[in-house]
Amino acid sequence: MHASFKKLSSTAVDSLNIEIEHYEHIKTGAPHYHIRSDHDEKAFLVAVRTMPHDSTGVAHILEHTALCGSERFPVRDPFFMMTRRSLNTFMNAMTSSDWTAYPFASQNDKDFQNLLDVYLDAVFFANLDELDFAQEGHRVEFSDSEDRSSELTYKGVVFNEMKGAMSSPVSQLWQGISAELFPTTTYHYNSGGEPENILDLSYQELLDFYRTHYHPSNAIIMTFGNMDLADIQSRIDEQALNRFEKQDKQWRVSPEQRYTEPQTRVAEYGVDSDDLKGKTHHVMGWLLGDSIDLDAQLEANLLSQVLLDNSASPLRRALEESDLGTSPSPMCGLEDSNREMSFMCGIEGSDPEHAQALETLVLSTLQTVAEKGVPQEMVEAALHQLELHQREVGGDSYPYGLQLILTALPAATHYGDPVALLNLDPALERLRNKAGQQGFIQDAVNRLLLNNQHRVLYTLKPSSTLNAEKAEQEVQRLASLQASLTDEDAEKIIERTKALEARQAQEDDPDLLPKVGLEDVKPELTYVAPTSMHSDQLETTEYVTGTNGIIYQQAFKDLPSLSREQIEWLPLFSQAWTEVGAGGHSYLEQQQRQTATVGSLSAYASIRSDVSDAAIMSGYLTMTGKALGSNADDFSSMVKETWLEADFSEQSRLKDLLLQARSRKEQGVTGNGHGLAMSTAAAQLNSSADLLDSIGGMPSAKRLKAWSEKVESEGVGFIEQAMKDLYGAVCSGPDSLLLVHDDINSAAHLDATRRLWEDANSSQKVQLDWAASDSPSYWMVDSQVNFCAWAIPTVTLTHEDSAALAVLGGVLRNGYLHTAIREKGGAYGAGATQDSSLGCFKFYTYRDPRTEGSFADFEKSLDWVLQQKTGDHLIEQSVLGIIGSLDRPGSPAGEAKQCFHMDKTGRTREIRQNFRSQLLSVNWKDILQVTEKYLKNNEGSRAVIAPRGTADIANKLGLKIGEY
């Protein structure tokens, strides 16, 4: 501990094998929570409480602008420059409803110190140049920057980001019901910013918000890992905190003023279609108690689990089986990170007139639970899920340390006890004792829901005119502004445009920032070898690693030769396989058995090209699950029962699963628009890419929609037949198993599977037959922004040029595309990447206001790179980024599974090590050679995910139109 801090407490959390130490900076009062762990990865986060009282997006725009240069690092883009000078395993900034956080993680000590220096200076000593506010927030420019008579247009990174984000009906639904549940506090507003309100934010308001909120007394500092804490605290103190005096003001969210009677609200969202049937959302929301009351939070979580966890849960069952909509709302569940918790449930795919019927259904279901309760086994199963969640070592999607930090952050934000949120075992034991008492669930339903008057019934219905009205309002706002411009005003706009262009074009001295270099890169890749292989019965691969008492099991079967139609059904089949009945149990019984026995059980199909030939495709099915080690026998039996005895005859269940799959696909379009655009572009290059696009891209969304419509007119029989047909081709049993567990549970887990799978099964890997189709390349969807992609044929992973092409992707992104498309063009993101699995190179944009201009910039980036005589620094930046991504650690179980699947698909240790060695030896001559050889003057194929009503642009680009 450094002398500038005092230690307040230290708490061991045995279930997570960590120790949480709580410190306070003596001079400013800033809290520092350190999670001591023996993990190799170190993590850091500094957060400030940000609680805006409007929807101008001030906290969000400030998050962006703070990263555009600081006192010690006066370059205009230190954040993105550091992503290229670092081996970070995570680096970002994010704005929540009541905090703004700046987290990073790295396994390299030098890199960690470098990032710490930059982040501390960015947060506490940001420059906040007015031109950066114009770039990141909003600005007006003439469409022809030299012609003051040309039309005005709005630009800005956050402005366009939020246009894209708020294109999603689910985002509008969340913001809408939150505003009604919280009529007076910060949660009433959109902290990310509503596009029309973002335009009202002034530069001075941004400065004022920064000066009042970005202060150590309002900050929360968290670290994770095995580190020299005295050194870290010394840096935090000397580089930032000791320059401040303690601030007496505390930023906090006041308790919400409670309604005295339930409320009903109706709002609209825009759709570019005259067909409005089945597009309404109905959600009921309740405001509950304080989130920092840990016992109350766990009680609310348990109630939510009991009511909504699976299809046998009483409230979810009522919603799924109702004819009032197509599926339960994505809002269903408990929100426990705000100052006060909220519980929501509802349906989507409904019509406006069903609002009262939905309310009646929900309340009557809750009344039944309040009167009759639920079986105690259902409560025990929910407690089992909470225990399993507490024990699991995560880190596969987020660095493990940051997962723990972000779990604890809401409690720290609201001056609660973040240590207790991580040390859940005592609170779970108290909950288990309460939940065992008679009438526990009945009391909770009455007290938290039925007798709670702070309730909102919120309807979000579609409008076929709203999008056009909003677009016209923006046009009129610009026209009004233009009509009021004086010559002096017009000149200021032109001068600011020129100044911003000059600032964007300036070459900052990169040596002003710290860096790691290629000399800091480990030449050897990290590889987790199997602990043992067992082939005397069913071929079994075993990994023994630190899983904290949880066991993981996967069963595999190579895909046989399948027809085109069978391949198209694969995604829905694999989703349904573990969601239907099995072993003589109905799907409802099976859902409850799963909840009581396993942490999760699901299935998916993996289809990959050959490592050396993108034209050769094969695949395998995986059934995957996890459970507490004490449940090894029941877990293994359930895997076998589900594999061999699945029942696809419950047609109502199949219909529900289809509609849920369609809903998830639709909700993912605007969030993954760039991925869908790249998939669409690549599909035009080879049959393998076309197959993957057909089952994972926009054609699959279109197919799910068509099947849903067919169900309404013809019934579910065709789905049942397709499922049974596909099941008949794969149900003979798995051909291999993967087991991951810790040493304590190794013998029991292995014995359980051996008893169940006495006979070996065999299957032969076959090449999947697929003829490419002529699919659309310009998909029009409900979005306010574009996602552009350009794909060009190249090579696969084993080719000698694959490494240089991978490095080229980073060179183009860092050296040209970021400035041209994000900073100047106003898109939220842009990049380029080599896809060696499909043998192609891809350019992409994300939440982009342009199309033609972005495609032009893609081409200009190739001219730019060919004009550079040298670029060793660009190569180093790109290689560091690739290595950081390749070396990103996962959980112990996740790393074992990843290595296994890499080997299974032919991406062996030797091939990946060879690729890594090639990466580290790429030179500028290689970059120029692959650019000229593969990309320059290659037409490739283009694709756009675009707003509706933009067919004229598709025609200009020569792209085939598809409408979803």
PDB file of N, CA and C in Angstrom, residues 482-558:
ATOM      1  N   GLN A 482     -30.359  27.146 -42.074  1.00  0.00           N
ATOM      2  CA  GLN A 482     -29.701  27.731 -43.240  1.00  0.00           C
ATOM      3  C   GLN A 482     -30.318  29.078 -43.603  1.00  0.00           C
ATOM      4  N   ALA A 483     -31.631  29.167 -43.461  1.00  0.00           N
ATOM      5  CA  ALA A 483     -32.305  30.431 -43.807  1.00  0.00           C
ATOM      6  C   ALA A 483     -31.912  31.557 -42.862  1.00  0.00           C
ATOM      7  N   SER A 484     -31.527  31.196 -41.639  1.00  0.00           N
ATOM      8  CA  SER A 484     -31.191  32.216 -40.647  1.00  0.00           C
ATOM      9  C   SER A 484     -29.717  32.591 -40.650  1.00  0.00           C
ATOM     10  N   LEU A 485     -28.911  31.889 -41.472  1.00  0.00           N
ATOM     11  CA  LEU A 485     -27.475  32.137 -41.471  1.00  0.00           C
ATOM     12  C   LEU A 485     -27.134  33.512 -42.032  1.00  0.00           C
ATOM     13  N   THR A 486     -26.290  34.224 -41.330  1.00  0.00           N
ATOM     14  CA  THR A 486     -25.693  35.436 -41.894  1.00  0.00           C
ATOM     15  C   THR A 486     -24.453  35.033 -42.671  1.00  0.00           C
ATOM     16  N   ASP A 487     -23.893  35.958 -43.421  1.00  0.00           N
ATOM     17  CA  ASP A 487     -22.652  35.661 -44.137  1.00  0.00           C
ATOM     18  C   ASP A 487     -21.547  35.264 -43.162  1.00  0.00           C
ATOM     19  N   GLU A 488     -21.562  35.929 -42.016  1.00  0.00           N
ATOM     20  CA  GLU A 488     -20.548  35.623 -41.005  1.00  0.00           C
ATOM     21  C   GLU A 488     -20.732  34.201 -40.462  1.00  0.00           C
ATOM     22  N   ASP A 489     -22.000  33.798 -40.230  1.00  0.00           N
ATOM     23  CA  ASP A 489     -22.281  32.444 -39.759  1.00  0.00           C
ATOM     24  C   ASP A 489     -21.798  31.401 -40.769  1.00  0.00           C
ATOM     25  N   ALA A 490     -22.121  31.649 -42.045  1.00  0.00           N
ATOM     26  CA  ALA A 490     -21.732  30.711 -43.093  1.00  0.00           C
ATOM     27  C   ALA A 490     -20.210  30.588 -43.178  1.00  0.00           C
ATOM     28  N   GLU A 491     -19.544  31.724 -43.026  1.00  0.00           N
ATOM     29  CA  GLU A 491     -18.089  31.701 -43.087  1.00  0.00           C
ATOM     30  C   GLU A 491     -17.504  30.918 -41.916  1.00  0.00           C
ATOM     31  N   LYS A 492     -18.137  31.053 -40.745  1.00  0.00           N
ATOM     32  CA  LYS A 492     -17.667  30.303 -39.573  1.00  0.00           C
ATOM     33  C   LYS A 492     -17.790  28.797 -39.800  1.00  0.00           C
ATOM     34  N   ILE A 493     -18.905  28.362 -40.422  1.00  0.00           N
ATOM     35  CA  ILE A 493     -19.087  26.931 -40.707  1.00  0.00           C
ATOM     36  C   ILE A 493     -17.993  26.446 -41.654  1.00  0.00           C
ATOM     37  N   ILE A 494     -17.732  27.236 -42.703  1.00  0.00           N
ATOM     38  CA  ILE A 494     -16.700  26.857 -43.671  1.00  0.00           C
ATOM     39  C   ILE A 494     -15.327  26.807 -43.010  1.00  0.00           C
ATOM     40  N   GLU A 495     -15.041  27.807 -42.190  1.00  0.00           N
ATOM     41  CA  GLU A 495     -13.735  27.848 -41.528  1.00  0.00           C
ATOM     42  C   GLU A 495     -13.576  26.694 -40.542  1.00  0.00           C
ATOM     43  N   ARG A 496     -14.657  26.377 -39.811  1.00  0.00           N
ATOM     44  CA  ARG A 496     -14.567  25.256 -38.877  1.00  0.00           C
ATOM     45  C   ARG A 496     -14.371  23.946 -39.623  1.00  0.00           C
ATOM     46  N   THR A 497     -15.058  23.769 -40.755  1.00  0.00           N
ATOM     47  CA  THR A 497     -14.883  22.567 -41.562  1.00  0.00           C
ATOM     48  C   THR A 497     -13.436  22.430 -41.998  1.00  0.00           C
ATOM     49  N   LYS A 498     -12.854  23.547 -42.457  1.00  0.00           N
ATOM     50  CA  LYS A 498     -11.450  23.516 -42.895  1.00  0.00           C
ATOM     51  C   LYS A 498     -10.533  23.217 -41.714  1.00  0.00           C
ATOM     52  N   ALA A 499     -10.818  23.832 -40.575  1.00  0.00           N
ATOM     53  CA  ALA A 499      -9.982  23.616 -39.396  1.00  0.00           C
ATOM     54  C   ALA A 499     -10.043  22.161 -38.943  1.00  0.00           C
ATOM     55  N   LEU A 500     -11.253  21.582 -38.984  1.00  0.00           N
ATOM     56  CA  LEU A 500     -11.391  20.190 -38.574  1.00  0.00           C
ATOM     57  C   LEU A 500     -10.671  19.271 -39.556  1.00  0.00           C
ATOM     58  N   GLU A 501     -10.802  19.553 -40.853  1.00  0.00           N
ATOM     59  CA  GLU A 501     -10.096  18.748 -41.848  1.00  0.00           C
ATOM     60  C   GLU A 501      -8.592  18.830 -41.647  1.00  0.00           C
ATOM     61  N   ALA A 502      -8.113  20.038 -41.323  1.00  0.00           N
ATOM     62  CA  ALA A 502      -6.677  20.200 -41.086  1.00  0.00           C
ATOM     63  C   ALA A 502      -6.250  19.429 -39.843  1.00  0.00           C
ATOM     64  N   ARG A 503      -7.089  19.483 -38.807  1.00  0.00           N
ATOM     65  CA  ARG A 503      -6.756  18.750 -37.578  1.00  0.00           C
ATOM     66  C   ARG A 503      -6.766  17.249 -37.824  1.00  0.00           C
ATOM     67  N   GLN A 504      -7.731  16.777 -38.605  1.00  0.00           N
ATOM     68  CA  GLN A 504      -7.801  15.348 -38.901  1.00  0.00           C
ATOM     69  C   GLN A 504      -6.632  14.889 -39.761  1.00  0.00           C
ATOM     70  N   ALA A 505      -6.085  15.820 -40.562  1.00  0.00           N
ATOM     71  CA  ALA A 505      -4.990  15.464 -41.462  1.00  0.00           C
ATOM     72  C   ALA A 505      -3.622  15.594 -40.809  1.00  0.00           C
ATOM     73  N   GLN A 506      -3.553  16.237 -39.643  1.00  0.00           N
ATOM     74  CA  GLN A 506      -2.249  16.479 -39.035  1.00  0.00           C
ATOM     75  C   GLN A 506      -1.617  15.175 -38.572  1.00  0.00           C
ATOM     76  N   GLU A 507      -0.315  15.104 -38.711  1.00  0.00           N
ATOM     77  CA  GLU A 507       0.439  13.931 -38.285  1.00  0.00           C
ATOM     78  C   GLU A 507       0.991  14.185 -36.890  1.00  0.00           C
ATOM     79  N   ASP A 508       0.415  13.545 -35.884  1.00  0.00           N
ATOM     80  CA  ASP A 508       0.922  13.690 -34.523  1.00  0.00           C
ATOM     81  C   ASP A 508       2.198  12.870 -34.345  1.00  0.00           C
ATOM     82  N   ASP A 509       3.027  13.312 -33.442  1.00  0.00           N
ATOM     83  CA  ASP A 509       4.247  12.579 -33.129  1.00  0.00           C
ATOM     84  C   ASP A 509       3.884  11.380 -32.266  1.00  0.00           C
ATOM     85  N   PRO A 510       3.967  10.168 -32.814  1.00  0.00           N
ATOM     86  CA  PRO A 510       3.547   9.002 -32.031  1.00  0.00           C
ATOM     87  C   PRO A 510       4.432   8.763 -30.817  1.00  0.00           C
ATOM     88  N   ASP A 511       5.654   9.291 -30.847  1.00  0.00           N
ATOM     89  CA  ASP A 511       6.564   9.067 -29.728  1.00  0.00           C
ATOM     90  C   ASP A 511       6.176   9.850 -28.486  1.00  0.00           C
ATOM     91  N   LEU A 512       5.141  10.697 -28.607  1.00  0.00           N
ATOM     92  CA  LEU A 512       4.610  11.351 -27.405  1.00  0.00           C
ATOM     93  C   LEU A 512       3.900  10.346 -26.506  1.00  0.00           C
ATOM     94  N   LEU A 513       3.554   9.195 -27.074  1.00  0.00           N
ATOM     95  CA  LEU A 513       2.845   8.152 -26.322  1.00  0.00           C
ATOM     96  C   LEU A 513       3.790   6.997 -26.009  1.00  0.00           C
ATOM     97  N   PRO A 514       3.579   6.335 -24.879  1.00  0.00           N
ATOM     98  CA  PRO A 514       4.384   5.140 -24.581  1.00  0.00           C
ATOM     99  C   PRO A 514       3.984   3.987 -25.482  1.00  0.00           C
ATOM    100  N   LYS A 515       4.816   2.966 -25.567  1.00  0.00           N
ATOM    101  CA  LYS A 515       4.494   1.843 -26.444  1.00  0.00           C
ATOM    102  C   LYS A 515       5.211   0.584 -25.975  1.00  0.00           C
ATOM    103  N   VAL A 516       4.691  -0.536 -26.421  1.00  0.00           N
ATOM    104  CA  VAL A 516       5.447  -1.782 -26.422  1.00  0.00           C
ATOM    105  C   VAL A 516       5.808  -2.057 -27.874  1.00  0.00           C
ATOM    106  N   GLY A 517       6.754  -2.941 -28.085  1.00  0.00           N
ATOM    107  CA  GLY A 517       7.193  -3.251 -29.441  1.00  0.00           C
ATOM    108  C   GLY A 517       7.166  -4.733 -29.704  1.00  0.00           C
ATOM    109  N   LEU A 518       7.561  -5.101 -30.903  1.00  0.00           N
ATOM    110  CA  LEU A 518       7.572  -6.516 -31.260  1.00  0.00           C
ATOM    111  C   LEU A 518       8.522  -7.305 -30.366  1.00  0.00           C
ATOM    112  N   GLU A 519       9.518  -6.604 -29.803  1.00  0.00           N
ATOM    113  CA  GLU A 519      10.443  -7.291 -28.894  1.00  0.00           C
ATOM    114  C   GLU A 519       9.741  -7.749 -27.618  1.00  0.00           C
ATOM    115  N   ASP A 520       8.559  -7.181 -27.342  1.00  0.00           N
ATOM    116  CA  ASP A 520       7.801  -7.567 -26.151  1.00  0.00           C
ATOM    117  C   ASP A 520       6.827  -8.713 -26.416  1.00  0.00           C
ATOM    118  N   VAL A 521       6.763  -9.165 -27.656  1.00  0.00           N
ATOM    119  CA  VAL A 521       5.830 -10.234 -28.027  1.00  0.00           C
ATOM    120  C   VAL A 521       6.470 -11.595 -27.790  1.00  0.00           C
ATOM    121  N   LYS A 522       5.726 -12.479 -27.156  1.00  0.00           N
ATOM    122  CA  LYS A 522       6.215 -13.853 -26.988  1.00  0.00           C
ATOM    123  C   LYS A 522       6.181 -14.551 -28.353  1.00  0.00           C
ATOM    124  N   PRO A 523       7.289 -15.156 -28.763  1.00  0.00           N
ATOM    125  CA  PRO A 523       7.277 -15.815 -30.081  1.00  0.00           C
ATOM    126  C   PRO A 523       6.412 -17.072 -30.118  1.00  0.00           C
ATOM    127  N   GLU A 524       6.202 -17.704 -28.962  1.00  0.00           N
ATOM    128  CA  GLU A 524       5.442 -18.945 -28.927  1.00  0.00           C
ATOM    129  C   GLU A 524       3.988 -18.672 -28.567  1.00  0.00           C
ATOM    130  N   LEU A 525       3.079 -19.337 -29.275  1.00  0.00           N
ATOM    131  CA  LEU A 525       1.665 -19.168 -28.945  1.00  0.00           C
ATOM    132  C   LEU A 525       1.329 -19.937 -27.675  1.00  0.00           C
ATOM    133  N   THR A 526       0.269 -19.513 -27.029  1.00  0.00           N
ATOM    134  CA  THR A 526      -0.212 -20.224 -25.837  1.00  0.00           C
ATOM    135  C   THR A 526      -1.066 -21.410 -26.287  1.00  0.00           C
ATOM    136  N   TYR A 527      -0.753 -22.568 -25.786  1.00  0.00           N
ATOM    137  CA  TYR A 527      -1.485 -23.759 -26.201  1.00  0.00           C
ATOM    138  C   TYR A 527      -1.799 -24.614 -24.973  1.00  0.00           C
ATOM    139  N   VAL A 528      -3.032 -25.035 -24.867  1.00  0.00           N
ATOM    140  CA  VAL A 528      -3.453 -25.916 -23.776  1.00  0.00           C
ATOM    141  C   VAL A 528      -3.606 -27.320 -24.349  1.00  0.00           C
ATOM    142  N   ALA A 529      -2.717 -28.198 -23.953  1.00  0.00           N
ATOM    143  CA  ALA A 529      -2.773 -29.570 -24.460  1.00  0.00           C
ATOM    144  C   ALA A 529      -3.753 -30.393 -23.639  1.00  0.00           C
ATOM    145  N   PRO A 530      -4.380 -31.384 -24.252  1.00  0.00           N
ATOM    146  CA  PRO A 530      -5.271 -32.265 -23.487  1.00  0.00           C
ATOM    147  C   PRO A 530      -4.511 -32.972 -22.374  1.00  0.00           C
ATOM    148  N   THR A 531      -5.185 -33.190 -21.253  1.00  0.00           N
ATOM    149  CA  THR A 531      -4.576 -33.933 -20.156  1.00  0.00           C
ATOM    150  C   THR A 531      -4.444 -35.406 -20.513  1.00  0.00           C
ATOM    151  N   SER A 532      -5.477 -35.919 -21.178  1.00  0.00           N
ATOM    152  CA  SER A 532      -5.433 -37.327 -21.596  1.00  0.00           C
ATOM    153  C   SER A 532      -6.452 -37.566 -22.689  1.00  0.00           C
ATOM    154  N   MET A 533      -6.231 -38.634 -23.440  1.00  0.00           N
ATOM    155  CA  MET A 533      -7.156 -39.068 -24.485  1.00  0.00           C
ATOM    156  C   MET A 533      -7.586 -40.494 -24.145  1.00  0.00           C
ATOM    157  N   HIS A 534      -8.879 -40.781 -24.287  1.00  0.00           N
ATOM    158  CA  HIS A 534      -9.409 -42.109 -23.971  1.00  0.00           C
ATOM    159  C   HIS A 534     -10.130 -42.633 -25.221  1.00  0.00           C
ATOM    160  N   SER A 535      -9.676 -43.744 -25.757  1.00  0.00           N
ATOM    161  CA  SER A 535     -10.271 -44.264 -26.990  1.00  0.00           C
ATOM    162  C   SER A 535     -10.738 -45.711 -26.844  1.00  0.00           C
ATOM    163  N   ASP A 536     -10.736 -46.231 -25.598  1.00  0.00           N
ATOM    164  CA  ASP A 536     -11.156 -47.612 -25.421  1.00  0.00           C
ATOM    165  C   ASP A 536     -12.656 -47.789 -25.624  1.00  0.00           C
ATOM    166  N   GLN A 537     -13.448 -46.716 -25.359  1.00  0.00           N
ATOM    167  CA  GLN A 537     -14.886 -46.763 -25.650  1.00  0.00           C
ATOM    168  C   GLN A 537     -15.183 -45.616 -26.614  1.00  0.00           C
ATOM    169  N   LEU A 538     -16.085 -44.732 -26.257  1.00  0.00           N
ATOM    170  CA  LEU A 538     -16.324 -43.547 -27.071  1.00  0.00           C
ATOM    171  C   LEU A 538     -15.109 -42.631 -26.957  1.00  0.00           C
ATOM    172  N   GLU A 539     -14.588 -42.214 -28.065  1.00  0.00           N
ATOM    173  CA  GLU A 539     -13.377 -41.383 -28.053  1.00  0.00           C
ATOM    174  C   GLU A 539     -13.600 -40.137 -27.196  1.00  0.00           C
ATOM    175  N   THR A 540     -12.787 -39.967 -26.169  1.00  0.00           N
ATOM    176  CA  THR A 540     -12.981 -38.900 -25.192  1.00  0.00           C
ATOM    177  C   THR A 540     -11.680 -38.137 -24.980  1.00  0.00           C
ATOM    178  N   THR A 541     -11.758 -36.819 -25.091  1.00  0.00           N
ATOM    179  CA  THR A 541     -10.620 -35.949 -24.800  1.00  0.00           C
ATOM    180  C   THR A 541     -10.877 -35.272 -23.463  1.00  0.00           C
ATOM    181  N   GLU A 542      -9.885 -35.306 -22.578  1.00  0.00           N
ATOM    182  CA  GLU A 542     -10.061 -34.800 -21.217  1.00  0.00           C
ATOM    183  C   GLU A 542      -9.066 -33.675 -20.939  1.00  0.00           C
ATOM    184  N   TYR A 543      -9.575 -32.601 -20.362  1.00  0.00           N
ATOM    185  CA  TYR A 543      -8.730 -31.517 -19.870  1.00  0.00           C
ATOM    186  C   TYR A 543      -8.996 -31.360 -18.374  1.00  0.00           C
ATOM    187  N   VAL A 544      -7.948 -31.382 -17.584  1.00  0.00           N
ATOM    188  CA  VAL A 544      -8.064 -31.122 -16.143  1.00  0.00           C
ATOM    189  C   VAL A 544      -7.476 -29.740 -15.886  1.00  0.00           C
ATOM    190  N   THR A 545      -8.314 -28.819 -15.414  1.00  0.00           N
ATOM    191  CA  THR A 545      -7.884 -27.433 -15.236  1.00  0.00           C
ATOM    192  C   THR A 545      -8.713 -26.785 -14.130  1.00  0.00           C
ATOM    193  N   GLY A 546      -8.449 -25.532 -13.838  1.00  0.00           N
ATOM    194  CA  GLY A 546      -9.104 -24.864 -12.713  1.00  0.00           C
ATOM    195  C   GLY A 546     -10.510 -24.394 -13.036  1.00  0.00           C
ATOM    196  N   THR A 547     -11.504 -25.238 -12.790  1.00  0.00           N
ATOM    197  CA  THR A 547     -12.892 -24.887 -13.113  1.00  0.00           C
ATOM    198  C   THR A 547     -13.731 -24.565 -11.884  1.00  0.00           C
ATOM    199  N   ASN A 548     -13.125 -24.568 -10.704  1.00  0.00           N
ATOM    200  CA  ASN A 548     -13.814 -24.168  -9.485  1.00  0.00           C
ATOM    201  C   ASN A 548     -15.065 -25.006  -9.202  1.00  0.00           C
ATOM    202  N   GLY A 549     -14.945 -26.306  -9.448  1.00  0.00           N
ATOM    203  CA  GLY A 549     -16.034 -27.213  -9.091  1.00  0.00           C
ATOM    204  C   GLY A 549     -17.105 -27.386 -10.147  1.00  0.00           C
ATOM    205  N   ILE A 550     -16.932 -26.750 -11.310  1.00  0.00           N
ATOM    206  CA  ILE A 550     -17.903 -26.887 -12.402  1.00  0.00           C
ATOM    207  C   ILE A 550     -17.316 -27.814 -13.461  1.00  0.00           C
ATOM    208  N   ILE A 551     -18.156 -28.671 -14.020  1.00  0.00           N
ATOM    209  CA  ILE A 551     -17.716 -29.584 -15.075  1.00  0.00           C
ATOM    210  C   ILE A 551     -18.390 -29.194 -16.390  1.00  0.00           C
ATOM    211  N   TYR A 552     -17.660 -29.396 -17.476  1.00  0.00           N
ATOM    212  CA  TYR A 552     -18.133 -29.041 -18.809  1.00  0.00           C
ATOM    213  C   TYR A 552     -18.073 -30.291 -19.685  1.00  0.00           C
ATOM    214  N   GLN A 553     -19.108 -30.498 -20.467  1.00  0.00           N
ATOM    215  CA  GLN A 553     -19.166 -31.680 -21.325  1.00  0.00           C
ATOM    216  C   GLN A 553     -19.688 -31.284 -22.703  1.00  0.00           C
ATOM    217  N   GLN A 554     -19.016 -31.794 -23.726  1.00  0.00           N
ATOM    218  CA  GLN A 554     -19.473 -31.583 -25.094  1.00  0.00           C
ATOM    219  C   GLN A 554     -19.467 -32.920 -25.829  1.00  0.00           C
ATOM    220  N   ALA A 555     -20.529 -33.153 -26.594  1.00  0.00           N
ATOM    221  CA  ALA A 555     -20.632 -34.356 -27.422  1.00  0.00           C
ATOM    222  C   ALA A 555     -20.674 -33.928 -28.881  1.00  0.00           C
ATOM    223  N   PHE A 556     -20.011 -34.708 -29.755  1.00  0.00           N
ATOM    224  CA  PHE A 556     -19.853 -34.298 -31.158  1.00  0.00           C
ATOM    225  C   PHE A 556     -20.293 -35.402 -32.115  1.00  0.00           C
ATOM    226  N   LYS A 557     -20.712 -34.937 -33.286  1.00  0.00           N
ATOM    227  CA  LYS A 557     -20.955 -35.870 -34.388  1.00  0.00           C
ATOM    228  C   LYS A 557     -20.691 -35.149 -35.701  1.00  0.00           C
ATOM    229  N   ASP A 558     -19.856 -35.749 -36.542  1.00  0.00           N
ATOM    230  CA  ASP A 558     -19.618 -35.167 -37.858  1.00  0.00           C
ATOM    231  C   ASP A 558     -20.913 -35.146 -38.659  1.00  0.00           C
TER     232      ASP A 558
END
